[in-house]
Amino acid sequence: MLLLIKFLIGFCALEHLYILWLEMFAWTTRAPKVFKNLPAHLFEPTKVLAGNQGLYNGFLSAGLIWSFFIGDQSWAFNIASFFLVCIAVAGIYGAFTAGKRIFFVQAAPAIITLLLIYLY
């Protein structure tokens, strides 16, 4: 169970590193292929806003990665849980405001990981 939890924490961290890259560095090139519901003419004018969002996703990822370097497993799970809750809240908010797919891509993995941490 511990290995599965750590794998899922790592998965969430990598997912948010990908979002960081997409929003900060590939917003006008790759993002239009990912965010098909956003009109193509809006990518260039929203580049700075997307970059800011990407930075926040990087902070979420950094927090999850940080949890791997904490020796006390209880504290590592506390730190990971905090960042997973942040991800879950952001994903739920995004599902209500931007698109339901965000729940399954962002919030669901965080919620599943939180449940497994709680059950562990």
mmCIF file of N, CA and C in Angstrom:
data_model
loop_
_atom_site.group_PDB
_atom_site.id
_atom_site.type_symbol
_atom_site.label_atom_id
_atom_site.label_comp_id
_atom_site.label_asym_id
_atom_site.label_seq_id
_atom_site.Cartn_x
_atom_site.Cartn_y
_atom_site.Cartn_z
ATOM 1 N N MET A 1 0.829 -1.195 0.000
ATOM 2 C CA MET A 1 0.000 0.000 0.000
ATOM 3 C C MET A 1 0.873 1.258 0.000
ATOM 4 N N LEU A 2 1.960 1.219 0.772
ATOM 5 C CA LEU A 2 2.857 2.370 0.838
ATOM 6 C C LEU A 2 3.439 2.684 -0.541
ATOM 7 N N LEU A 3 3.820 1.660 -1.262
ATOM 8 C CA LEU A 3 4.381 1.853 -2.601
ATOM 9 C C LEU A 3 3.346 2.473 -3.544
ATOM 10 N N LEU A 4 2.108 2.024 -3.471
ATOM 11 C CA LEU A 4 1.038 2.582 -4.298
ATOM 12 C C LEU A 4 0.798 4.050 -3.966
ATOM 13 N N ILE A 5 0.784 4.376 -2.681
ATOM 14 C CA ILE A 5 0.584 5.773 -2.258
ATOM 15 C C ILE A 5 1.699 6.651 -2.801
ATOM 16 N N LYS A 6 2.934 6.193 -2.641
ATOM 17 C CA LYS A 6 4.073 6.990 -3.136
ATOM 18 C C LYS A 6 4.033 7.124 -4.657
ATOM 19 N N PHE A 7 3.637 6.057 -5.345
ATOM 20 C CA PHE A 7 3.498 6.123 -6.792
ATOM 21 C C PHE A 7 2.467 7.180 -7.181
ATOM 22 N N LEU A 8 1.314 7.188 -6.502
ATOM 23 C CA LEU A 8 0.262 8.150 -6.831
ATOM 24 C C LEU A 8 0.671 9.582 -6.490
ATOM 25 N N ILE A 9 1.399 9.761 -5.401
ATOM 26 C CA ILE A 9 1.921 11.094 -5.083
ATOM 27 C C ILE A 9 2.856 11.542 -6.200
ATOM 28 N N GLY A 10 3.730 10.634 -6.631
ATOM 29 C CA GLY A 10 4.641 10.950 -7.738
ATOM 30 C C GLY A 10 3.904 11.240 -9.030
ATOM 31 N N PHE A 11 2.850 10.473 -9.295
ATOM 32 C CA PHE A 11 2.037 10.710 -10.489
ATOM 33 C C PHE A 11 1.435 12.115 -10.452
ATOM 34 N N CYS A 12 0.861 12.497 -9.312
ATOM 35 C CA CYS A 12 0.271 13.839 -9.182
ATOM 36 C C CYS A 12 1.338 14.915 -9.352
ATOM 37 N N ALA A 13 2.523 14.682 -8.788
ATOM 38 C CA ALA A 13 3.617 15.653 -8.927
ATOM 39 C C ALA A 13 4.020 15.798 -10.396
ATOM 40 N N LEU A 14 4.172 14.680 -11.091
ATOM 41 C CA LEU A 14 4.549 14.730 -12.508
ATOM 42 C C LEU A 14 3.462 15.379 -13.356
ATOM 43 N N GLU A 15 2.223 15.096 -13.025
ATOM 44 C CA GLU A 15 1.115 15.705 -13.757
ATOM 45 C C GLU A 15 1.166 17.233 -13.644
ATOM 46 N N HIS A 16 1.474 17.721 -12.457
ATOM 47 C CA HIS A 16 1.509 19.171 -12.271
ATOM 48 C C HIS A 16 2.789 19.795 -12.824
ATOM 49 N N LEU A 17 3.851 19.019 -12.925
ATOM 50 C CA LEU A 17 5.028 19.504 -13.660
ATOM 51 C C LEU A 17 4.696 19.640 -15.142
ATOM 52 N N TYR A 18 3.926 18.690 -15.662
ATOM 53 C CA TYR A 18 3.493 18.778 -17.060
ATOM 54 C C TYR A 18 2.624 20.021 -17.271
ATOM 55 N N ILE A 19 1.703 20.269 -16.351
ATOM 56 C CA ILE A 19 0.843 21.456 -16.466
ATOM 57 C C ILE A 19 1.692 22.724 -16.392
ATOM 58 N N LEU A 20 2.698 22.727 -15.513
ATOM 59 C CA LEU A 20 3.623 23.875 -15.445
ATOM 60 C C LEU A 20 4.250 24.103 -16.810
ATOM 61 N N TRP A 21 4.815 23.049 -17.396
ATOM 62 C CA TRP A 21 5.464 23.179 -18.702
ATOM 63 C C TRP A 21 4.473 23.680 -19.756
ATOM 64 N N LEU A 22 3.296 23.080 -19.768
ATOM 65 C CA LEU A 22 2.292 23.424 -20.770
ATOM 66 C C LEU A 22 1.884 24.888 -20.655
ATOM 67 N N GLU A 23 1.618 25.341 -19.449
ATOM 68 C CA GLU A 23 1.120 26.705 -19.265
ATOM 69 C C GLU A 23 2.217 27.762 -19.302
ATOM 70 N N MET A 24 3.430 27.416 -18.894
ATOM 71 C CA MET A 24 4.505 28.416 -18.874
ATOM 72 C C MET A 24 5.319 28.469 -20.161
ATOM 73 N N PHE A 25 5.501 27.325 -20.801
ATOM 74 C CA PHE A 25 6.438 27.282 -21.918
ATOM 75 C C PHE A 25 5.825 26.841 -23.247
ATOM 76 N N ALA A 26 4.650 26.236 -23.220
ATOM 77 C CA ALA A 26 4.068 25.726 -24.464
ATOM 78 C C ALA A 26 2.637 26.217 -24.662
ATOM 79 N N TRP A 27 2.303 27.345 -24.069
ATOM 80 C CA TRP A 27 0.930 27.832 -24.112
ATOM 81 C C TRP A 27 0.469 28.139 -25.538
ATOM 82 N N THR A 28 1.326 28.702 -26.340
ATOM 83 C CA THR A 28 0.916 29.080 -27.703
ATOM 84 C C THR A 28 1.235 27.991 -28.732
ATOM 85 N N THR A 29 1.966 26.949 -28.340
ATOM 86 C CA THR A 29 2.331 25.896 -29.294
ATOM 87 C C THR A 29 1.556 24.601 -29.046
ATOM 88 N N ARG A 30 1.721 24.017 -27.893
ATOM 89 C CA ARG A 30 1.090 22.716 -27.581
ATOM 90 C C ARG A 30 -0.296 22.870 -26.943
ATOM 91 N N ALA A 31 -0.484 23.887 -26.117
ATOM 92 C CA ALA A 31 -1.745 24.049 -25.378
ATOM 93 C C ALA A 31 -2.980 24.126 -26.285
ATOM 94 N N PRO A 32 -2.921 24.777 -27.454
ATOM 95 C CA PRO A 32 -4.117 24.785 -28.307
ATOM 96 C C PRO A 32 -4.589 23.383 -28.706
ATOM 97 N N LYS A 33 -3.668 22.422 -28.754
ATOM 98 C CA LYS A 33 -4.042 21.050 -29.081
ATOM 99 C C LYS A 33 -4.670 20.343 -27.881
ATOM 100 N N VAL A 34 -4.310 20.796 -26.674
ATOM 101 C CA VAL A 34 -4.837 20.191 -25.451
ATOM 102 C C VAL A 34 -6.165 20.827 -25.052
ATOM 103 N N PHE A 35 -6.212 22.156 -25.111
ATOM 104 C CA PHE A 35 -7.413 22.899 -24.713
ATOM 105 C C PHE A 35 -8.201 23.288 -25.964
ATOM 106 N N LYS A 36 -8.856 22.323 -26.560
ATOM 107 C CA LYS A 36 -9.557 22.530 -27.828
ATOM 108 C C LYS A 36 -10.801 23.398 -27.691
ATOM 109 N N ASN A 37 -11.334 23.505 -26.468
ATOM 110 C CA ASN A 37 -12.550 24.314 -26.274
ATOM 111 C C ASN A 37 -12.239 25.808 -26.173
ATOM 112 N N LEU A 38 -10.976 26.173 -26.068
ATOM 113 C CA LEU A 38 -10.574 27.574 -26.014
ATOM 114 C C LEU A 38 -10.263 28.051 -27.437
ATOM 115 N N PRO A 39 -10.877 29.140 -27.882
ATOM 116 C CA PRO A 39 -10.610 29.624 -29.245
ATOM 117 C C PRO A 39 -9.116 29.929 -29.457
ATOM 118 N N ALA A 40 -8.619 29.555 -30.604
ATOM 119 C CA ALA A 40 -7.186 29.678 -30.907
ATOM 120 C C ALA A 40 -6.666 31.110 -30.775
ATOM 121 N N HIS A 41 -7.487 32.089 -31.089
ATOM 122 C CA HIS A 41 -7.020 33.474 -31.040
ATOM 123 C C HIS A 41 -6.786 33.982 -29.605
ATOM 124 N N LEU A 42 -7.208 33.227 -28.599
ATOM 125 C CA LEU A 42 -7.036 33.667 -27.209
ATOM 126 C C LEU A 42 -5.724 33.219 -26.569
ATOM 127 N N PHE A 43 -5.006 32.313 -27.203
ATOM 128 C CA PHE A 43 -3.787 31.802 -26.573
ATOM 129 C C PHE A 43 -2.697 32.859 -26.439
ATOM 130 N N GLU A 44 -2.448 33.598 -27.468
ATOM 131 C CA GLU A 44 -1.394 34.628 -27.389
ATOM 132 C C GLU A 44 -1.716 35.703 -26.344
ATOM 133 N N PRO A 45 -2.931 36.282 -26.336
ATOM 134 C CA PRO A 45 -3.213 37.321 -25.338
ATOM 135 C C PRO A 45 -3.274 36.812 -23.891
ATOM 136 N N THR A 46 -3.450 35.510 -23.695
ATOM 137 C CA THR A 46 -3.534 34.981 -22.330
ATOM 138 C C THR A 46 -2.250 34.272 -21.896
ATOM 139 N N LYS A 47 -1.196 34.451 -22.660
ATOM 140 C CA LYS A 47 0.073 33.773 -22.389
ATOM 141 C C LYS A 47 0.616 34.084 -20.990
ATOM 142 N N VAL A 48 0.578 35.337 -20.581
ATOM 143 C CA VAL A 48 1.100 35.725 -19.264
ATOM 144 C C VAL A 48 0.233 35.142 -18.146
ATOM 145 N N LEU A 49 -1.078 35.175 -18.321
ATOM 146 C CA LEU A 49 -1.981 34.598 -17.318
ATOM 147 C C LEU A 49 -1.750 33.093 -17.178
ATOM 148 N N ALA A 50 -1.603 32.416 -18.303
ATOM 149 C CA ALA A 50 -1.353 30.978 -18.266
ATOM 150 C C ALA A 50 -0.018 30.682 -17.585
ATOM 151 N N GLY A 51 0.979 31.504 -17.858
ATOM 152 C CA GLY A 51 2.278 31.330 -17.211
ATOM 153 C C GLY A 51 2.174 31.434 -15.697
ATOM 154 N N ASN A 52 1.365 32.368 -15.234
ATOM 155 C CA ASN A 52 1.156 32.522 -13.795
ATOM 156 C C ASN A 52 0.483 31.272 -13.216
ATOM 157 N N GLN A 53 -0.519 30.760 -13.916
ATOM 158 C CA GLN A 53 -1.174 29.518 -13.483
ATOM 159 C C GLN A 53 -0.175 28.363 -13.445
ATOM 160 N N GLY A 54 0.671 28.304 -14.437
ATOM 161 C CA GLY A 54 1.669 27.245 -14.492
ATOM 162 C C GLY A 54 2.604 27.290 -13.305
ATOM 163 N N LEU A 55 2.977 28.492 -12.900
ATOM 164 C CA LEU A 55 3.850 28.651 -11.745
ATOM 165 C C LEU A 55 3.204 28.070 -10.494
ATOM 166 N N TYR A 56 1.920 28.325 -10.305
ATOM 167 C CA TYR A 56 1.205 27.768 -9.151
ATOM 168 C C TYR A 56 1.164 26.246 -9.211
ATOM 169 N N ASN A 57 0.985 25.689 -10.392
ATOM 170 C CA ASN A 57 1.025 24.234 -10.529
ATOM 171 C C ASN A 57 2.407 23.695 -10.177
ATOM 172 N N GLY A 58 3.429 24.455 -10.498
ATOM 173 C CA GLY A 58 4.785 24.066 -10.119
ATOM 174 C C GLY A 58 4.964 24.037 -8.616
ATOM 175 N N PHE A 59 4.357 24.985 -7.915
ATOM 176 C CA PHE A 59 4.439 24.997 -6.452
ATOM 177 C C PHE A 59 3.754 23.759 -5.867
ATOM 178 N N LEU A 60 2.612 23.372 -6.441
ATOM 179 C CA LEU A 60 1.928 22.166 -5.977
ATOM 180 C C LEU A 60 2.816 20.939 -6.180
ATOM 181 N N SER A 61 3.424 20.858 -7.343
ATOM 182 C CA SER A 61 4.323 19.750 -7.634
ATOM 183 C C SER A 61 5.521 19.746 -6.688
ATOM 184 N N ALA A 62 6.086 20.921 -6.442
ATOM 185 C CA ALA A 62 7.245 21.015 -5.548
ATOM 186 C C ALA A 62 6.897 20.525 -4.141
ATOM 187 N N GLY A 63 5.709 20.850 -3.675
ATOM 188 C CA GLY A 63 5.291 20.385 -2.358
ATOM 189 C C GLY A 63 5.182 18.875 -2.295
ATOM 190 N N LEU A 64 4.639 18.277 -3.339
ATOM 191 C CA LEU A 64 4.533 16.815 -3.366
ATOM 192 C C LEU A 64 5.914 16.168 -3.441
ATOM 193 N N ILE A 65 6.798 16.736 -4.243
ATOM 194 C CA ILE A 65 8.167 16.211 -4.348
ATOM 195 C C ILE A 65 8.887 16.368 -3.016
ATOM 196 N N TRP A 66 8.681 17.487 -2.345
ATOM 197 C CA TRP A 66 9.277 17.730 -1.034
ATOM 198 C C TRP A 66 8.900 16.607 -0.059
ATOM 199 N N SER A 67 7.665 16.125 -0.152
ATOM 200 C CA SER A 67 7.218 15.090 0.785
ATOM 201 C C SER A 67 8.054 13.809 0.672
ATOM 202 N N PHE A 68 8.696 13.583 -0.475
ATOM 203 C CA PHE A 68 9.543 12.400 -0.632
ATOM 204 C C PHE A 68 10.858 12.512 0.146
ATOM 205 N N PHE A 69 11.230 13.718 0.525
ATOM 206 C CA PHE A 69 12.505 13.933 1.202
ATOM 207 C C PHE A 69 12.363 14.111 2.710
ATOM 208 N N ILE A 70 11.168 13.911 3.212
ATOM 209 C CA ILE A 70 10.921 14.026 4.646
ATOM 210 C C ILE A 70 11.061 12.637 5.254
ATOM 211 N N GLY A 71 11.961 12.509 6.217
ATOM 212 C CA GLY A 71 12.264 11.200 6.804
ATOM 213 C C GLY A 71 11.132 10.598 7.617
ATOM 214 N N ASP A 72 10.417 11.398 8.347
ATOM 215 C CA ASP A 72 9.308 10.918 9.172
ATOM 216 C C ASP A 72 8.090 10.690 8.284
ATOM 217 N N GLN A 73 7.664 9.431 8.141
ATOM 218 C CA GLN A 73 6.577 9.084 7.220
ATOM 219 C C GLN A 73 5.282 9.802 7.562
ATOM 220 N N SER A 74 5.021 9.988 8.832
ATOM 221 C CA SER A 74 3.809 10.689 9.243
ATOM 222 C C SER A 74 3.816 12.129 8.736
ATOM 223 N N TRP A 75 4.941 12.814 8.908
ATOM 224 C CA TRP A 75 5.050 14.192 8.420
ATOM 225 C C TRP A 75 5.050 14.250 6.900
ATOM 226 N N ALA A 76 5.678 13.275 6.274
ATOM 227 C CA ALA A 76 5.685 13.236 4.807
ATOM 228 C C ALA A 76 4.259 13.147 4.287
ATOM 229 N N PHE A 77 3.447 12.311 4.928
ATOM 230 C CA PHE A 77 2.055 12.190 4.520
ATOM 231 C C PHE A 77 1.258 13.449 4.848
ATOM 232 N N ASN A 78 1.595 14.117 5.953
ATOM 233 C CA ASN A 78 0.920 15.385 6.281
ATOM 234 C C ASN A 78 1.189 16.434 5.208
ATOM 235 N N ILE A 79 2.438 16.564 4.805
ATOM 236 C CA ILE A 79 2.814 17.546 3.775
ATOM 237 C C ILE A 79 2.165 17.174 2.443
ATOM 238 N N ALA A 80 2.265 15.907 2.057
ATOM 239 C CA ALA A 80 1.659 15.461 0.803
ATOM 240 C C ALA A 80 0.155 15.688 0.843
ATOM 241 N N SER A 81 -0.468 15.406 1.982
ATOM 242 C CA SER A 81 -1.922 15.578 2.106
ATOM 243 C C SER A 81 -2.322 17.031 1.913
ATOM 244 N N PHE A 82 -1.550 17.947 2.477
ATOM 245 C CA PHE A 82 -1.862 19.368 2.302
ATOM 246 C C PHE A 82 -1.888 19.736 0.821
ATOM 247 N N PHE A 83 -0.848 19.347 0.094
ATOM 248 C CA PHE A 83 -0.767 19.704 -1.321
ATOM 249 C C PHE A 83 -1.804 18.943 -2.152
ATOM 250 N N LEU A 84 -2.114 17.709 -1.773
ATOM 251 C CA LEU A 84 -3.160 16.963 -2.471
ATOM 252 C C LEU A 84 -4.531 17.594 -2.251
ATOM 253 N N VAL A 85 -4.784 18.096 -1.049
ATOM 254 C CA VAL A 85 -6.049 18.798 -0.796
ATOM 255 C C VAL A 85 -6.117 20.055 -1.659
ATOM 256 N N CYS A 86 -5.017 20.791 -1.759
ATOM 257 C CA CYS A 86 -4.989 21.985 -2.626
ATOM 258 C C CYS A 86 -5.313 21.611 -4.065
ATOM 259 N N ILE A 87 -4.725 20.518 -4.542
ATOM 260 C CA ILE A 87 -4.980 20.054 -5.906
ATOM 261 C C ILE A 87 -6.436 19.646 -6.066
ATOM 262 N N ALA A 88 -6.963 18.920 -5.089
ATOM 263 C CA ALA A 88 -8.357 18.469 -5.166
ATOM 264 C C ALA A 88 -9.311 19.655 -5.196
ATOM 265 N N VAL A 89 -9.071 20.644 -4.350
ATOM 266 C CA VAL A 89 -9.933 21.833 -4.314
ATOM 267 C C VAL A 89 -9.853 22.574 -5.647
ATOM 268 N N ALA A 90 -8.637 22.748 -6.171
ATOM 269 C CA ALA A 90 -8.479 23.427 -7.458
ATOM 270 C C ALA A 90 -9.170 22.646 -8.572
ATOM 271 N N GLY A 91 -9.068 21.324 -8.532
ATOM 272 C CA GLY A 91 -9.711 20.496 -9.550
ATOM 273 C C GLY A 91 -11.228 20.540 -9.474
ATOM 274 N N ILE A 92 -11.753 20.548 -8.268
ATOM 275 C CA ILE A 92 -13.210 20.647 -8.096
ATOM 276 C C ILE A 92 -13.700 22.015 -8.564
ATOM 277 N N TYR A 93 -12.994 23.055 -8.180
ATOM 278 C CA TYR A 93 -13.356 24.405 -8.631
ATOM 279 C C TYR A 93 -13.291 24.494 -10.157
ATOM 280 N N GLY A 94 -12.224 23.952 -10.720
ATOM 281 C CA GLY A 94 -12.075 23.960 -12.178
ATOM 282 C C GLY A 94 -13.177 23.190 -12.880
ATOM 283 N N ALA A 95 -13.622 22.102 -12.267
ATOM 284 C CA ALA A 95 -14.704 21.314 -12.856
ATOM 285 C C ALA A 95 -16.001 22.114 -12.905
ATOM 286 N N PHE A 96 -16.240 22.924 -11.885
ATOM 287 C CA PHE A 96 -17.456 23.737 -11.858
ATOM 288 C C PHE A 96 -17.358 24.963 -12.762
ATOM 289 N N THR A 97 -16.156 25.505 -12.924
ATOM 290 C CA THR A 97 -16.023 26.772 -13.635
ATOM 291 C C THR A 97 -15.478 26.654 -15.056
ATOM 292 N N ALA A 98 -14.639 25.659 -15.316
ATOM 293 C CA ALA A 98 -13.989 25.586 -16.621
ATOM 294 C C ALA A 98 -14.408 24.369 -17.445
ATOM 295 N N GLY A 99 -14.521 23.222 -16.818
ATOM 296 C CA GLY A 99 -14.898 22.021 -17.553
ATOM 297 C C GLY A 99 -14.857 20.792 -16.661
ATOM 298 N N LYS A 100 -15.815 19.927 -16.818
ATOM 299 C CA LYS A 100 -15.934 18.743 -15.963
ATOM 300 C C LYS A 100 -14.737 17.795 -16.085
ATOM 301 N N ARG A 101 -14.080 17.801 -17.201
ATOM 302 C CA ARG A 101 -12.915 16.936 -17.427
ATOM 303 C C ARG A 101 -11.812 17.189 -16.399
ATOM 304 N N ILE A 102 -11.717 18.428 -15.927
ATOM 305 C CA ILE A 102 -10.681 18.794 -14.945
ATOM 306 C C ILE A 102 -10.822 17.951 -13.680
ATOM 307 N N PHE A 103 -12.063 17.636 -13.316
ATOM 308 C CA PHE A 103 -12.252 16.816 -12.117
ATOM 309 C C PHE A 103 -11.538 15.481 -12.262
ATOM 310 N N PHE A 104 -11.708 14.846 -13.406
ATOM 311 C CA PHE A 104 -11.149 13.507 -13.603
ATOM 312 C C PHE A 104 -9.638 13.533 -13.818
ATOM 313 N N VAL A 105 -9.150 14.589 -14.438
ATOM 314 C CA VAL A 105 -7.719 14.687 -14.723
ATOM 315 C C VAL A 105 -6.933 15.152 -13.492
ATOM 316 N N GLN A 106 -7.489 16.094 -12.741
ATOM 317 C CA GLN A 106 -6.738 16.730 -11.667
ATOM 318 C C GLN A 106 -7.227 16.320 -10.278
ATOM 319 N N ALA A 107 -8.509 16.468 -10.012
ATOM 320 C CA ALA A 107 -9.020 16.239 -8.656
ATOM 321 C C ALA A 107 -9.080 14.759 -8.293
ATOM 322 N N ALA A 108 -9.562 13.927 -9.197
ATOM 323 C CA ALA A 108 -9.745 12.505 -8.877
ATOM 324 C C ALA A 108 -8.458 11.808 -8.430
ATOM 325 N N PRO A 109 -7.327 11.969 -9.149
ATOM 326 C CA PRO A 109 -6.104 11.315 -8.657
ATOM 327 C C PRO A 109 -5.691 11.801 -7.262
ATOM 328 N N ALA A 110 -5.875 13.080 -6.999
ATOM 329 C CA ALA A 110 -5.532 13.614 -5.676
ATOM 330 C C ALA A 110 -6.463 13.055 -4.607
ATOM 331 N N ILE A 111 -7.742 12.969 -4.901
ATOM 332 C CA ILE A 111 -8.712 12.455 -3.931
ATOM 333 C C ILE A 111 -8.456 10.971 -3.649
ATOM 334 N N ILE A 112 -8.191 10.204 -4.678
ATOM 335 C CA ILE A 112 -7.886 8.776 -4.496
ATOM 336 C C ILE A 112 -6.645 8.612 -3.625
ATOM 337 N N THR A 113 -5.622 9.406 -3.897
ATOM 338 C CA THR A 113 -4.389 9.335 -3.112
ATOM 339 C C THR A 113 -4.655 9.723 -1.658
ATOM 340 N N LEU A 114 -5.437 10.765 -1.452
ATOM 341 C CA LEU A 114 -5.796 11.171 -0.083
ATOM 342 C C LEU A 114 -6.536 10.056 0.646
ATOM 343 N N LEU A 115 -7.464 9.411 -0.022
ATOM 344 C CA LEU A 115 -8.199 8.311 0.605
ATOM 345 C C LEU A 115 -7.269 7.167 0.995
ATOM 346 N N LEU A 116 -6.326 6.851 0.127
ATOM 347 C CA LEU A 116 -5.382 5.778 0.437
ATOM 348 C C LEU A 116 -4.466 6.151 1.608
ATOM 349 N N ILE A 117 -4.054 7.419 1.657
ATOM 350 C CA ILE A 117 -3.243 7.881 2.798
ATOM 351 C C ILE A 117 -4.059 7.753 4.082
ATOM 352 N N TYR A 118 -5.305 8.157 4.022
ATOM 353 C CA TYR A 118 -6.175 8.087 5.198
ATOM 354 C C TYR A 118 -6.368 6.638 5.650
ATOM 355 N N LEU A 119 -6.541 5.733 4.702
ATOM 356 C CA LEU A 119 -6.755 4.323 5.038
ATOM 357 C C LEU A 119 -5.477 3.625 5.504
ATOM 358 N N TYR A 120 -4.322 4.182 5.166
ATOM 359 C CA TYR A 120 -3.043 3.600 5.529
ATOM 360 C C TYR A 120 -2.790 3.835 6.999
#
